[in-house]
Coordinates of N, CA and C in Angstrom, one line a residue:
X1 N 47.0 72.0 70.4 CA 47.2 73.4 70.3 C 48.3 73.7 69.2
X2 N 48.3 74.9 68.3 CA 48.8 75.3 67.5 C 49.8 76.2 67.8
X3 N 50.9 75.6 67.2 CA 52.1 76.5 67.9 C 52.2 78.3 68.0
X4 N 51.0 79.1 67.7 CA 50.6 80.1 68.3 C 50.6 80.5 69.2
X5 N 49.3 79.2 69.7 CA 48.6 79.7 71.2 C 49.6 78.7 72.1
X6 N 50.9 77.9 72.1 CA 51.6 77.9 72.8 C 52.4 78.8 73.0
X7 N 52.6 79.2 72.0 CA 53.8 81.1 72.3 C 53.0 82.1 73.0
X8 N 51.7 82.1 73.0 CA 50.9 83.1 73.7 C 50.7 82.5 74.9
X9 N 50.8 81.1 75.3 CA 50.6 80.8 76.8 C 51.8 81.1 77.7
X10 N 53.0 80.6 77.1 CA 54.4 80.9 77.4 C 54.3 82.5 77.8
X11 N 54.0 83.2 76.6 CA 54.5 84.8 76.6 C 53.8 85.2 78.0
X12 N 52.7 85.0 78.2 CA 51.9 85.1 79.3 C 52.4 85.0 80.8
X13 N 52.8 83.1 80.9 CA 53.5 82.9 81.2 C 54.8 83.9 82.1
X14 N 55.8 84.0 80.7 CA 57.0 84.4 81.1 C 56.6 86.1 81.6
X15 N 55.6 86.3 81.6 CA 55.4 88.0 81.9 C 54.8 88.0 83.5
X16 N 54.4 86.9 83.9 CA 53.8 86.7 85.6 C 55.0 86.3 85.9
X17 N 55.6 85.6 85.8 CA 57.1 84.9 86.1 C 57.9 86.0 86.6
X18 N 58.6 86.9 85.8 CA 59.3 87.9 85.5 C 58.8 89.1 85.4
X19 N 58.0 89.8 85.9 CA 57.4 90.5 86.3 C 58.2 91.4 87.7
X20 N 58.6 93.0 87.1 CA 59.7 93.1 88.0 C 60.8 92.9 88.3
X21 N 61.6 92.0 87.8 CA 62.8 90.7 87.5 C 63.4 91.7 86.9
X22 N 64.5 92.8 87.1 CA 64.9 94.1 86.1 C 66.3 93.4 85.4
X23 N 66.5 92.1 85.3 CA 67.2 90.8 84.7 C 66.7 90.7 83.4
X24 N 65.1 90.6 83.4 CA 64.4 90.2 82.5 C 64.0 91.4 81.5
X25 N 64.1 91.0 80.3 CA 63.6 92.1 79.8 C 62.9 91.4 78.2
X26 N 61.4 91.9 77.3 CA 61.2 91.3 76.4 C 60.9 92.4 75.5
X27 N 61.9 92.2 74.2 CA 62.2 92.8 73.5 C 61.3 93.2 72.8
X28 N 60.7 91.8 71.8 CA 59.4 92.3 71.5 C 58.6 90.5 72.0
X29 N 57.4 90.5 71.6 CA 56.7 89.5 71.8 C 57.0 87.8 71.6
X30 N 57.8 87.7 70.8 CA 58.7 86.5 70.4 C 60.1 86.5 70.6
X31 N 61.0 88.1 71.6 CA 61.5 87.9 71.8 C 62.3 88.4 73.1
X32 N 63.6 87.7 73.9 CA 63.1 88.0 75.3 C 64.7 88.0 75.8
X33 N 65.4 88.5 76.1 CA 66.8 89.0 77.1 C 66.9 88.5 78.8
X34 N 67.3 88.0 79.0 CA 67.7 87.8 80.3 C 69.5 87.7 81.0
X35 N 69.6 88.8 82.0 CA 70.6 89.2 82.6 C 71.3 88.2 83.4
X36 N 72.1 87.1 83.3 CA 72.6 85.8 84.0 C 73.6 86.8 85.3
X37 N 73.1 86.7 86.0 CA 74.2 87.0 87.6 C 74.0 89.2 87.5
X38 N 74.6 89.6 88.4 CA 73.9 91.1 89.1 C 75.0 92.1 87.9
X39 N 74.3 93.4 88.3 CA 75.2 94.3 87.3 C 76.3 94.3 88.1
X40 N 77.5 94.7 87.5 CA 79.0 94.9 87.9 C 79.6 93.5 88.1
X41 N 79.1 92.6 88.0 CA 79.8 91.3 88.2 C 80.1 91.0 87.0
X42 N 81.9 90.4 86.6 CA 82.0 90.0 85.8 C 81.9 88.8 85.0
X43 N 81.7 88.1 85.7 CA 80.9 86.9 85.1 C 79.5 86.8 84.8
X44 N 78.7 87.9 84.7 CA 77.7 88.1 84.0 C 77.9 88.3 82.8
X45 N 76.2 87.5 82.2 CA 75.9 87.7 80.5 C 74.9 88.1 80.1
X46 N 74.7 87.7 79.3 CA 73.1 88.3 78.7 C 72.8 87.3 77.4
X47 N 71.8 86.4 77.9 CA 71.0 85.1 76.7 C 70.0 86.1 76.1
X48 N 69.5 85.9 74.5 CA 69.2 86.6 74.2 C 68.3 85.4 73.5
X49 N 66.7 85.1 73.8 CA 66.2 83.9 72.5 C 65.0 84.2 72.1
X50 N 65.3 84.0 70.6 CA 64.0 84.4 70.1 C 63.5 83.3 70.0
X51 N 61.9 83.5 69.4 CA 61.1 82.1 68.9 C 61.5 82.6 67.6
X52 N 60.7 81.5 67.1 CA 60.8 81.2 65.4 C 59.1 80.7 65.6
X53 N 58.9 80.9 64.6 CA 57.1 80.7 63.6 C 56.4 79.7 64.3
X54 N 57.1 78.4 64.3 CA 56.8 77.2 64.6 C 57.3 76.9 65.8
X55 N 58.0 77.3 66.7 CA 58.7 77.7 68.1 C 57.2 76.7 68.9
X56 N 57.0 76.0 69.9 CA 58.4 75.2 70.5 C 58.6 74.2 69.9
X57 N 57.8 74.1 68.4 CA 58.0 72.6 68.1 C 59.5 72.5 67.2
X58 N 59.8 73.4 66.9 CA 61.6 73.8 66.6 C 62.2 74.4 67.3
X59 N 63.3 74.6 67.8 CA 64.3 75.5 68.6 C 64.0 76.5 68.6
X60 N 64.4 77.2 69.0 CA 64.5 79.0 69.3 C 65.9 78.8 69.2
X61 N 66.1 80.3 68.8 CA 67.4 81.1 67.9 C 67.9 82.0 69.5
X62 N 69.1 81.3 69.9 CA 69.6 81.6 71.2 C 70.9 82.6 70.8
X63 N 70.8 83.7 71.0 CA 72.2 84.7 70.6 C 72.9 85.1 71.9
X64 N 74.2 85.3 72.3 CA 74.9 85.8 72.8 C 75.7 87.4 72.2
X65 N 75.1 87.9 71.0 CA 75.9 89.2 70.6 C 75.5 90.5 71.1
X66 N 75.1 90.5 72.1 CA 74.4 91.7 73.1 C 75.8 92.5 73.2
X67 N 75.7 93.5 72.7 CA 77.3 94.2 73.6 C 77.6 94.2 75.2
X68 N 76.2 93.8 76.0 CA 77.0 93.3 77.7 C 77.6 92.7 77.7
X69 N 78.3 91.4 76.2 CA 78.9 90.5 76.5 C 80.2 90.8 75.8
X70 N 80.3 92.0 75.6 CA 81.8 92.1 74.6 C 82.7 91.5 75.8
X71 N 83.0 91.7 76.8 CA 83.8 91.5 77.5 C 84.0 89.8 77.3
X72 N 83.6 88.6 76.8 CA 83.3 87.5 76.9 C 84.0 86.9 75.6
X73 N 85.0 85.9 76.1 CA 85.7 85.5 74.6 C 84.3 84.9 73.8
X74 N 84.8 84.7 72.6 CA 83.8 84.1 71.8 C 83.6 82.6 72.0
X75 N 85.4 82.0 73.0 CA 85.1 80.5 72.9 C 84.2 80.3 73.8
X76 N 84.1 81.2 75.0 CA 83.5 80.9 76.0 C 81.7 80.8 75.6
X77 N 81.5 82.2 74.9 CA 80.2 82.5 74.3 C 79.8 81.0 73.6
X78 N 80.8 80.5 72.2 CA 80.3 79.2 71.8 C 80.2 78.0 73.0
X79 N 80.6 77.5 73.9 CA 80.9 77.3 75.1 C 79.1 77.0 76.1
X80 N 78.8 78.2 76.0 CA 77.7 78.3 76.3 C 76.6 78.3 76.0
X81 N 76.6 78.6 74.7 CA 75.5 78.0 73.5 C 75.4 76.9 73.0
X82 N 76.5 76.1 73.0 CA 76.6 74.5 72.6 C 75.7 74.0 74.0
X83 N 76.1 74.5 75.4 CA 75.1 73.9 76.3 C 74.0 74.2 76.6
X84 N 73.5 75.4 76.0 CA 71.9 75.7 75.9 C 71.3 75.1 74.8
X85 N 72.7 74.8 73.8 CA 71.6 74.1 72.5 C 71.2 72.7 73.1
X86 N 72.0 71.6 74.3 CA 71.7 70.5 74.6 C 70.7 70.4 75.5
X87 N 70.5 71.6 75.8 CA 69.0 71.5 76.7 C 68.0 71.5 75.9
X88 N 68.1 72.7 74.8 CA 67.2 72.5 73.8 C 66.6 71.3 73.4
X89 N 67.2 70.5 73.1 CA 67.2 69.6 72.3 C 66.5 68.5 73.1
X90 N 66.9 68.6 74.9 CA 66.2 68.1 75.6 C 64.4 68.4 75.6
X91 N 64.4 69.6 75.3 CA 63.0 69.8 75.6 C 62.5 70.4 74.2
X92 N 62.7 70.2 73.4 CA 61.8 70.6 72.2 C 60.6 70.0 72.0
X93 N 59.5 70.9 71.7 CA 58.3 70.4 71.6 C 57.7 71.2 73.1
X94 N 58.0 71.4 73.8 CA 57.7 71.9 74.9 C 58.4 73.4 75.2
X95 N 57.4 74.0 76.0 CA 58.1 75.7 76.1 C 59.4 76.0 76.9
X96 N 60.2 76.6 76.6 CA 61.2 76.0 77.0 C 62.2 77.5 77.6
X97 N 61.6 78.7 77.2 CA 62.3 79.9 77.8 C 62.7 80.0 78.9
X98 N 61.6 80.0 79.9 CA 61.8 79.6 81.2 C 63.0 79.2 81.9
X99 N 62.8 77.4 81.1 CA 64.2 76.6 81.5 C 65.2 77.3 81.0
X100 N 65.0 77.6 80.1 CA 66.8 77.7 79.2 C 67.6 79.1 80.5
X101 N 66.9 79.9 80.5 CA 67.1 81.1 81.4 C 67.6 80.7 82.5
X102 N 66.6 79.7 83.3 CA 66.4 79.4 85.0 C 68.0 78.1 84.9
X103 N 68.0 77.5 83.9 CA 69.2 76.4 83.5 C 70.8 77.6 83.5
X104 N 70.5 78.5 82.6 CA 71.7 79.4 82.5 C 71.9 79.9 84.0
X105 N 71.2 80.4 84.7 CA 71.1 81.2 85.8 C 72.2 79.7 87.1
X106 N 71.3 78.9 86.8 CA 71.9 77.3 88.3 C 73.4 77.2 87.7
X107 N 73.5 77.4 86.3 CA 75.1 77.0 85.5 C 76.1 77.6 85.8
X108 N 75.5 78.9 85.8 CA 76.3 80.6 85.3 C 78.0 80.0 86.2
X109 N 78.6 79.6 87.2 CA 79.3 79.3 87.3 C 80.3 78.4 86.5
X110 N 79.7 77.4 86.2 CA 80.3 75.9 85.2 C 80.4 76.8 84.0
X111 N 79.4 78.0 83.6 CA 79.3 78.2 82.0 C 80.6 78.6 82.2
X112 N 80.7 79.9 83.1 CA 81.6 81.3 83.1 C 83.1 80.5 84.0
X113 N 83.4 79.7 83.7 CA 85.0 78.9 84.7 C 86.2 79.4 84.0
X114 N 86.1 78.9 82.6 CA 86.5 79.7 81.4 C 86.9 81.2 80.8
X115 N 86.0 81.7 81.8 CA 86.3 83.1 81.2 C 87.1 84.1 82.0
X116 N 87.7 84.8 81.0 CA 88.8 86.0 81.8 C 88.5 87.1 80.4
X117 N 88.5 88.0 81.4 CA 88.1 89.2 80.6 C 88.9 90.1 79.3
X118 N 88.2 90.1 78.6 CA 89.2 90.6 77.1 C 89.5 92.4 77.8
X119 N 91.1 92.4 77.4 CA 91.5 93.6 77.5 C 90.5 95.2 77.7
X120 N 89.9 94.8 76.8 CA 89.0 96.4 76.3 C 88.1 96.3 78.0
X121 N 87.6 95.5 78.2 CA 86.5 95.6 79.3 C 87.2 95.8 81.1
X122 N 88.0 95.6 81.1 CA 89.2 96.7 81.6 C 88.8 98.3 82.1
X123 N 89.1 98.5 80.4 CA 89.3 100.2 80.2 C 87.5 100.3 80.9
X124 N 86.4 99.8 80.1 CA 84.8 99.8 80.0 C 84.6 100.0 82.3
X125 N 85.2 98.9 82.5 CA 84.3 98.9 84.1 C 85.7 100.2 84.9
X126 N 86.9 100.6 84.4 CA 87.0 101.7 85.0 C 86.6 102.2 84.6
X127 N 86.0 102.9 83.4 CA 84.9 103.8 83.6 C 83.6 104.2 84.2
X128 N 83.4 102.6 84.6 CA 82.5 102.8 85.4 C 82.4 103.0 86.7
X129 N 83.6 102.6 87.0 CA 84.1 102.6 88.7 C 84.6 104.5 89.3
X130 N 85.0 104.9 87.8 CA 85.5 106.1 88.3 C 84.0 106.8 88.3
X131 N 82.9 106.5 87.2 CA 81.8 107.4 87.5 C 81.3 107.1 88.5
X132 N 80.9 106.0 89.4 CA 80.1 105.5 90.1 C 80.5 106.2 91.6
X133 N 82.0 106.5 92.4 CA 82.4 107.5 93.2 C 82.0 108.5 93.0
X134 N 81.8 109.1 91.8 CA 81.6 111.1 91.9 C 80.3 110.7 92.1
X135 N 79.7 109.9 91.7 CA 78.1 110.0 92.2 C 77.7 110.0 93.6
X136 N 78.5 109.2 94.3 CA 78.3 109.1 95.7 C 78.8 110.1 96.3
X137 N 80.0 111.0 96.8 CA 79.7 112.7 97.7 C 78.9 113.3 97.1
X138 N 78.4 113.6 96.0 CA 77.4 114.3 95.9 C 76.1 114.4 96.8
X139 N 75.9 112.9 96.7 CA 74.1 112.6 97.9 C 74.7 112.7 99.0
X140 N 76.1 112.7 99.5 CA 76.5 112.9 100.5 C 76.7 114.8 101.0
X141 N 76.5 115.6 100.4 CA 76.7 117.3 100.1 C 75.7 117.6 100.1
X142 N 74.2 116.7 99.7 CA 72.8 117.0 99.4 C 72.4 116.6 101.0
X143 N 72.7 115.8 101.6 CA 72.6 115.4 103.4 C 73.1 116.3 104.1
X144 N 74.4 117.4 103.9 CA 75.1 118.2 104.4 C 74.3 119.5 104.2
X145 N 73.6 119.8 103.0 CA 72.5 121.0 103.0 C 71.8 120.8 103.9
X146 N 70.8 119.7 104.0 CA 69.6 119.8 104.9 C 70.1 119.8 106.0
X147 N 71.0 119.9 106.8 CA 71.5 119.8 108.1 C 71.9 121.0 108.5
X148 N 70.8 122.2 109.1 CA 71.3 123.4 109.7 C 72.6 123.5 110.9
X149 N 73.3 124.7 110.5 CA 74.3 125.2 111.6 C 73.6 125.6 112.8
X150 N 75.0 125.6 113.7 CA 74.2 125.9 115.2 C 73.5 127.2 115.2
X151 N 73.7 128.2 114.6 CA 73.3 129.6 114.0 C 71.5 129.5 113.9
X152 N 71.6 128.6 112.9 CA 70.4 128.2 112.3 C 69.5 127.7 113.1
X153 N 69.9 126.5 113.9 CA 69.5 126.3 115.0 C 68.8 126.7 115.8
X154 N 69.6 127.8 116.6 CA 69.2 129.0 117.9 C 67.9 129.8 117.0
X155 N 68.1 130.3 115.7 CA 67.2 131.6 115.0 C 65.8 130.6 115.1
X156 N 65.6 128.7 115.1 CA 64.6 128.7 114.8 C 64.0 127.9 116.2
X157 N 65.0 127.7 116.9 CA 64.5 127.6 118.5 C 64.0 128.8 119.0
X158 N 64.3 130.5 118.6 CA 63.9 131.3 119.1 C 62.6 131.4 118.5
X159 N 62.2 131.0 117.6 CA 60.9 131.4 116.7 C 60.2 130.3 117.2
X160 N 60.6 129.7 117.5 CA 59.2 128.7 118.4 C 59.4 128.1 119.5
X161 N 58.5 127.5 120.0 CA 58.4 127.0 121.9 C 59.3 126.4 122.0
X162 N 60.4 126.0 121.0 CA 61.1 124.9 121.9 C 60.6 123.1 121.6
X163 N 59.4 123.6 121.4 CA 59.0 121.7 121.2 C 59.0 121.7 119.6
X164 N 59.1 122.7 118.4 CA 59.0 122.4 117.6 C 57.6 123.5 116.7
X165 N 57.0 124.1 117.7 CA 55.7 124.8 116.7 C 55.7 126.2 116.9
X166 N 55.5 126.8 116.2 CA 55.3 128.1 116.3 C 54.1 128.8 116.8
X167 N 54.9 130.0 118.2 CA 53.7 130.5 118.9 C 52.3 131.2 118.2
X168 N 51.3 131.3 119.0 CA 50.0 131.5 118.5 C 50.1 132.7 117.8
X169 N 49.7 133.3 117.0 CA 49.6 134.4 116.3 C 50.9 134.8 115.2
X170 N 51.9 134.1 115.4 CA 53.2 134.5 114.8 C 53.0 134.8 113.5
X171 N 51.8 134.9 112.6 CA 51.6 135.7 111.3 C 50.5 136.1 111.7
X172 N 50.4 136.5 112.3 CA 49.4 137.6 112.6 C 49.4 139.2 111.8
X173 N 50.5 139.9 111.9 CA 50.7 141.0 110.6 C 50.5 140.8 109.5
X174 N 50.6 139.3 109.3 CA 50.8 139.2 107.2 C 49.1 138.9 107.2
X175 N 48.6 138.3 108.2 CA 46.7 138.2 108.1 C 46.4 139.4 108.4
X176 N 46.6 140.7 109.0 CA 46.3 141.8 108.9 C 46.6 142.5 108.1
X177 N 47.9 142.5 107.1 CA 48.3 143.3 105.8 C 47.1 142.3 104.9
X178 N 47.1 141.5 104.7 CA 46.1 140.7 103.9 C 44.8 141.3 104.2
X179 N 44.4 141.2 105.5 CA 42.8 142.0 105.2 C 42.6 143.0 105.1
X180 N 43.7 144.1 105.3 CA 43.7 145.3 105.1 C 43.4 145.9 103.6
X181 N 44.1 145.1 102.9 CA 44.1 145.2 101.5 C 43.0 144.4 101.2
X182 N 42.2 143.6 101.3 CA 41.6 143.1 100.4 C 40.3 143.5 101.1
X183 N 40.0 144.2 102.5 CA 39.2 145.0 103.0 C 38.8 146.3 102.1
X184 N 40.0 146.7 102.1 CA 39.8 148.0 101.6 C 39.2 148.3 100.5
X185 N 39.4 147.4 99.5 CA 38.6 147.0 98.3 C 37.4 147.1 98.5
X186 N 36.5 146.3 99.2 CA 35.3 145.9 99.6 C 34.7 147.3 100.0
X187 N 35.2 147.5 100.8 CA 35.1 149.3 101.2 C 34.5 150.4 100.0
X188 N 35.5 150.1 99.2 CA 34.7 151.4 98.1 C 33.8 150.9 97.2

Protein backbone atom coordinates (compact mmCIF):
# COMPACT_ATOMS: atom_id res chain seq x y z
CA UNK A 1 0.00 0.00 0.00
CA UNK A 2 0.92 3.48 -0.96
CA UNK A 3 1.29 5.91 1.67
CA UNK A 4 -2.12 7.43 0.51
CA UNK A 5 -4.31 4.74 1.05
CA UNK A 6 -2.64 4.25 4.47
CA UNK A 7 -3.62 7.91 5.44
CA UNK A 8 -7.12 7.22 4.08
CA UNK A 9 -7.34 3.90 6.22
CA UNK A 10 -6.12 5.72 9.37
CA UNK A 11 -8.31 8.93 8.60
CA UNK A 12 -11.21 6.45 8.51
CA UNK A 13 -10.02 4.92 11.15
CA UNK A 14 -9.48 7.86 13.44
CA UNK A 15 -13.12 9.17 12.53
CA UNK A 16 -15.05 5.68 13.99
CA UNK A 17 -12.58 5.87 16.95
CA UNK A 18 -13.34 9.49 17.84
CA UNK A 19 -16.52 9.96 16.77
CA UNK A 20 -18.26 12.17 19.35
CA UNK A 21 -14.93 12.33 21.53
CA UNK A 22 -15.60 16.52 21.79
CA UNK A 23 -11.53 16.07 22.77
CA UNK A 24 -11.04 15.22 19.29
CA UNK A 25 -11.19 17.38 16.75
CA UNK A 26 -9.82 17.14 12.74
CA UNK A 27 -8.80 20.09 11.36
CA UNK A 28 -8.52 19.23 7.99
CA UNK A 29 -7.99 15.65 6.46
CA UNK A 30 -4.22 15.22 7.26
CA UNK A 31 -4.75 17.07 10.12
CA UNK A 32 -6.05 16.35 13.68
CA UNK A 33 -6.13 18.09 17.51
CA UNK A 34 -6.72 16.26 20.41
CA UNK A 35 -7.71 17.64 24.01
CA UNK A 36 -5.22 15.73 26.68
CA UNK A 37 -7.38 15.73 30.19
CA UNK A 38 -11.21 17.76 30.63
CA UNK A 39 -11.84 21.49 30.05
CA UNK A 40 -10.98 23.66 33.22
CA UNK A 41 -8.30 21.32 34.30
CA UNK A 42 -5.05 22.78 34.34
CA UNK A 43 -2.91 20.29 33.37
CA UNK A 44 -4.64 19.94 30.20
CA UNK A 45 -3.10 20.42 26.53
CA UNK A 46 -3.71 20.22 23.23
CA UNK A 47 -1.37 17.79 20.68
CA UNK A 48 -1.72 19.04 17.44
CA UNK A 49 -0.23 16.38 14.41
CA UNK A 50 -0.22 16.70 11.04
CA UNK A 51 0.82 14.15 8.38
CA UNK A 52 3.26 14.96 5.91
CA UNK A 53 2.98 13.52 1.93
CA UNK A 54 4.76 10.36 2.81
CA UNK A 55 3.25 10.13 6.45
CA UNK A 56 3.54 7.04 8.05
CA UNK A 57 6.57 6.10 6.43
CA UNK A 58 8.07 9.56 7.94
CA UNK A 59 6.99 11.22 11.08
CA UNK A 60 4.26 13.51 11.41
CA UNK A 61 4.82 17.19 12.42
CA UNK A 62 3.62 17.16 16.19
CA UNK A 63 2.92 20.94 17.37
CA UNK A 64 2.08 22.14 20.71
CA UNK A 65 1.39 26.11 19.66
CA UNK A 66 -2.47 25.96 20.12
CA UNK A 67 -3.21 28.97 22.25
CA UNK A 68 -5.00 26.27 24.99
CA UNK A 69 -1.55 25.87 25.70
CA UNK A 70 -0.34 29.37 26.42
CA UNK A 71 -0.59 28.67 29.89
CA UNK A 72 2.34 25.83 29.53
CA UNK A 73 6.00 26.75 29.84
CA UNK A 74 7.77 26.05 26.73
CA UNK A 75 10.24 23.71 28.70
CA UNK A 76 7.45 21.72 29.66
CA UNK A 77 5.86 21.92 25.87
CA UNK A 78 9.67 20.75 24.62
CA UNK A 79 9.44 18.20 27.42
CA UNK A 80 6.62 16.62 25.87
CA UNK A 81 7.40 16.66 22.36
CA UNK A 82 10.85 15.13 22.87
CA UNK A 83 8.51 12.17 24.29
CA UNK A 84 6.11 11.91 21.58
CA UNK A 85 9.06 12.27 19.18
CA UNK A 86 10.39 8.80 21.01
CA UNK A 87 7.30 7.12 20.40
CA UNK A 88 7.42 8.24 16.93
CA UNK A 89 10.29 6.86 16.22
CA UNK A 90 9.00 3.71 17.89
CA UNK A 91 6.47 3.29 15.44
CA UNK A 92 7.27 4.78 12.17
CA UNK A 93 6.25 3.02 9.23
CA UNK A 94 3.06 2.30 10.93
CA UNK A 95 -0.12 4.64 11.65
CA UNK A 96 0.57 6.00 14.44
CA UNK A 97 -2.18 9.01 15.51
CA UNK A 98 -4.09 6.95 17.52
CA UNK A 99 -1.12 5.88 19.66
CA UNK A 100 0.63 9.11 19.96
CA UNK A 101 -2.91 10.64 21.35
CA UNK A 102 -4.01 7.40 23.42
CA UNK A 103 0.18 7.43 24.71
CA UNK A 104 -0.36 11.36 25.57
CA UNK A 105 -3.66 10.72 27.26
CA UNK A 106 -2.00 7.31 29.86
CA UNK A 107 1.23 10.06 30.32
CA UNK A 108 -0.69 13.31 30.70
CA UNK A 109 0.43 12.98 34.40
CA UNK A 110 4.48 12.14 33.97
CA UNK A 111 4.23 14.74 30.89
CA UNK A 112 2.35 17.59 33.02
CA UNK A 113 4.65 17.00 36.81
CA UNK A 114 6.64 19.88 35.62
CA UNK A 115 4.22 22.29 34.99
CA UNK A 116 2.98 25.41 36.97
CA UNK A 117 1.15 27.82 35.34
CA UNK A 118 2.56 31.04 33.64
CA UNK A 119 1.25 34.23 35.34
CA UNK A 120 -1.09 35.43 32.47
CA UNK A 121 -3.35 32.12 32.72
CA UNK A 122 -4.21 33.25 36.16
CA UNK A 123 -5.85 36.45 34.94
CA UNK A 124 -7.44 33.86 31.63
CA UNK A 125 -9.34 31.06 34.13
CA UNK A 126 -10.58 34.07 36.47
CA UNK A 127 -12.15 35.05 33.74
CA UNK A 128 -13.58 32.20 33.34
CA UNK A 129 -14.60 31.45 36.80
CA UNK A 130 -16.23 34.80 37.18
CA UNK A 131 -18.29 34.17 33.80
CA UNK A 132 -19.15 30.67 34.60
CA UNK A 133 -21.27 31.85 38.13
CA UNK A 134 -23.41 34.56 36.42
CA UNK A 135 -24.35 31.90 34.11
CA UNK A 136 -25.57 29.69 36.71
CA UNK A 137 -28.61 32.00 38.78
CA UNK A 138 -29.73 32.76 35.79
CA UNK A 139 -31.20 28.89 34.83
CA UNK A 140 -31.79 29.14 38.36
CA UNK A 141 -34.52 32.56 37.85
CA UNK A 142 -35.65 30.56 34.54
CA UNK A 143 -36.86 27.50 37.30
CA UNK A 144 -38.30 30.35 39.44
CA UNK A 145 -40.58 31.57 36.45
CA UNK A 146 -42.10 28.30 35.67
CA UNK A 147 -43.10 27.87 39.29
CA UNK A 148 -46.60 29.49 39.89
CA UNK A 149 -47.60 31.51 43.20
CA UNK A 150 -50.10 30.25 45.50
CA UNK A 151 -52.46 32.91 43.75
CA UNK A 152 -51.83 31.23 40.61
CA UNK A 153 -52.40 28.11 41.93
CA UNK A 154 -56.06 28.51 43.41
CA UNK A 155 -57.11 30.70 39.75
CA UNK A 156 -56.11 27.30 38.01
CA UNK A 157 -57.46 24.79 40.59
CA UNK A 158 -60.68 26.78 40.20
CA UNK A 159 -60.68 26.45 36.38
CA UNK A 160 -60.48 22.83 36.54
CA UNK A 161 -61.63 19.55 38.41
CA UNK A 162 -58.93 19.46 40.63
CA UNK A 163 -57.24 16.42 38.87
CA UNK A 164 -55.73 18.68 36.40
CA UNK A 165 -58.37 18.98 33.17
CA UNK A 166 -60.60 21.33 32.28
CA UNK A 167 -64.46 20.97 32.66
CA UNK A 168 -66.56 19.95 29.63
CA UNK A 169 -67.59 22.79 27.57
CA UNK A 170 -65.15 25.43 29.18
CA UNK A 171 -64.80 27.10 25.54
CA UNK A 172 -67.76 26.73 24.65
CA UNK A 173 -68.50 30.70 23.95
CA UNK A 174 -65.20 31.10 21.87
CA UNK A 175 -66.85 27.79 19.61
CA UNK A 176 -70.04 29.78 19.47
CA UNK A 177 -68.45 33.35 18.70
CA UNK A 178 -66.49 31.22 16.02
CA UNK A 179 -69.60 29.81 14.39
CA UNK A 180 -71.41 32.69 14.70
CA UNK A 181 -69.19 34.49 12.54
CA UNK A 182 -68.21 32.28 10.22
CA UNK A 183 -72.04 31.08 10.00
CA UNK A 184 -73.13 34.21 9.27
CA UNK A 185 -71.04 34.44 6.25
CA UNK A 186 -72.54 31.28 4.81
CA UNK A 187 -75.86 32.81 5.40
CA UNK A 188 -75.78 35.61 2.83
Amino acid sequence: MGANEDQEMELEALRSIYEGDESFRELSPVSFQYRIGENGDPKAFLIEISWTETYPQTPPIISMNAFFNNTISSDVKQSILAKLQEAVEVHLGTAMTYTLFEYAKDNKELFMENHHPVHSATSISNIISVETPNTAPSSKKKDKKEQLSKAQKRKLADKTDHKGELPRGWNWVDVVKHLSKTGSKDDE
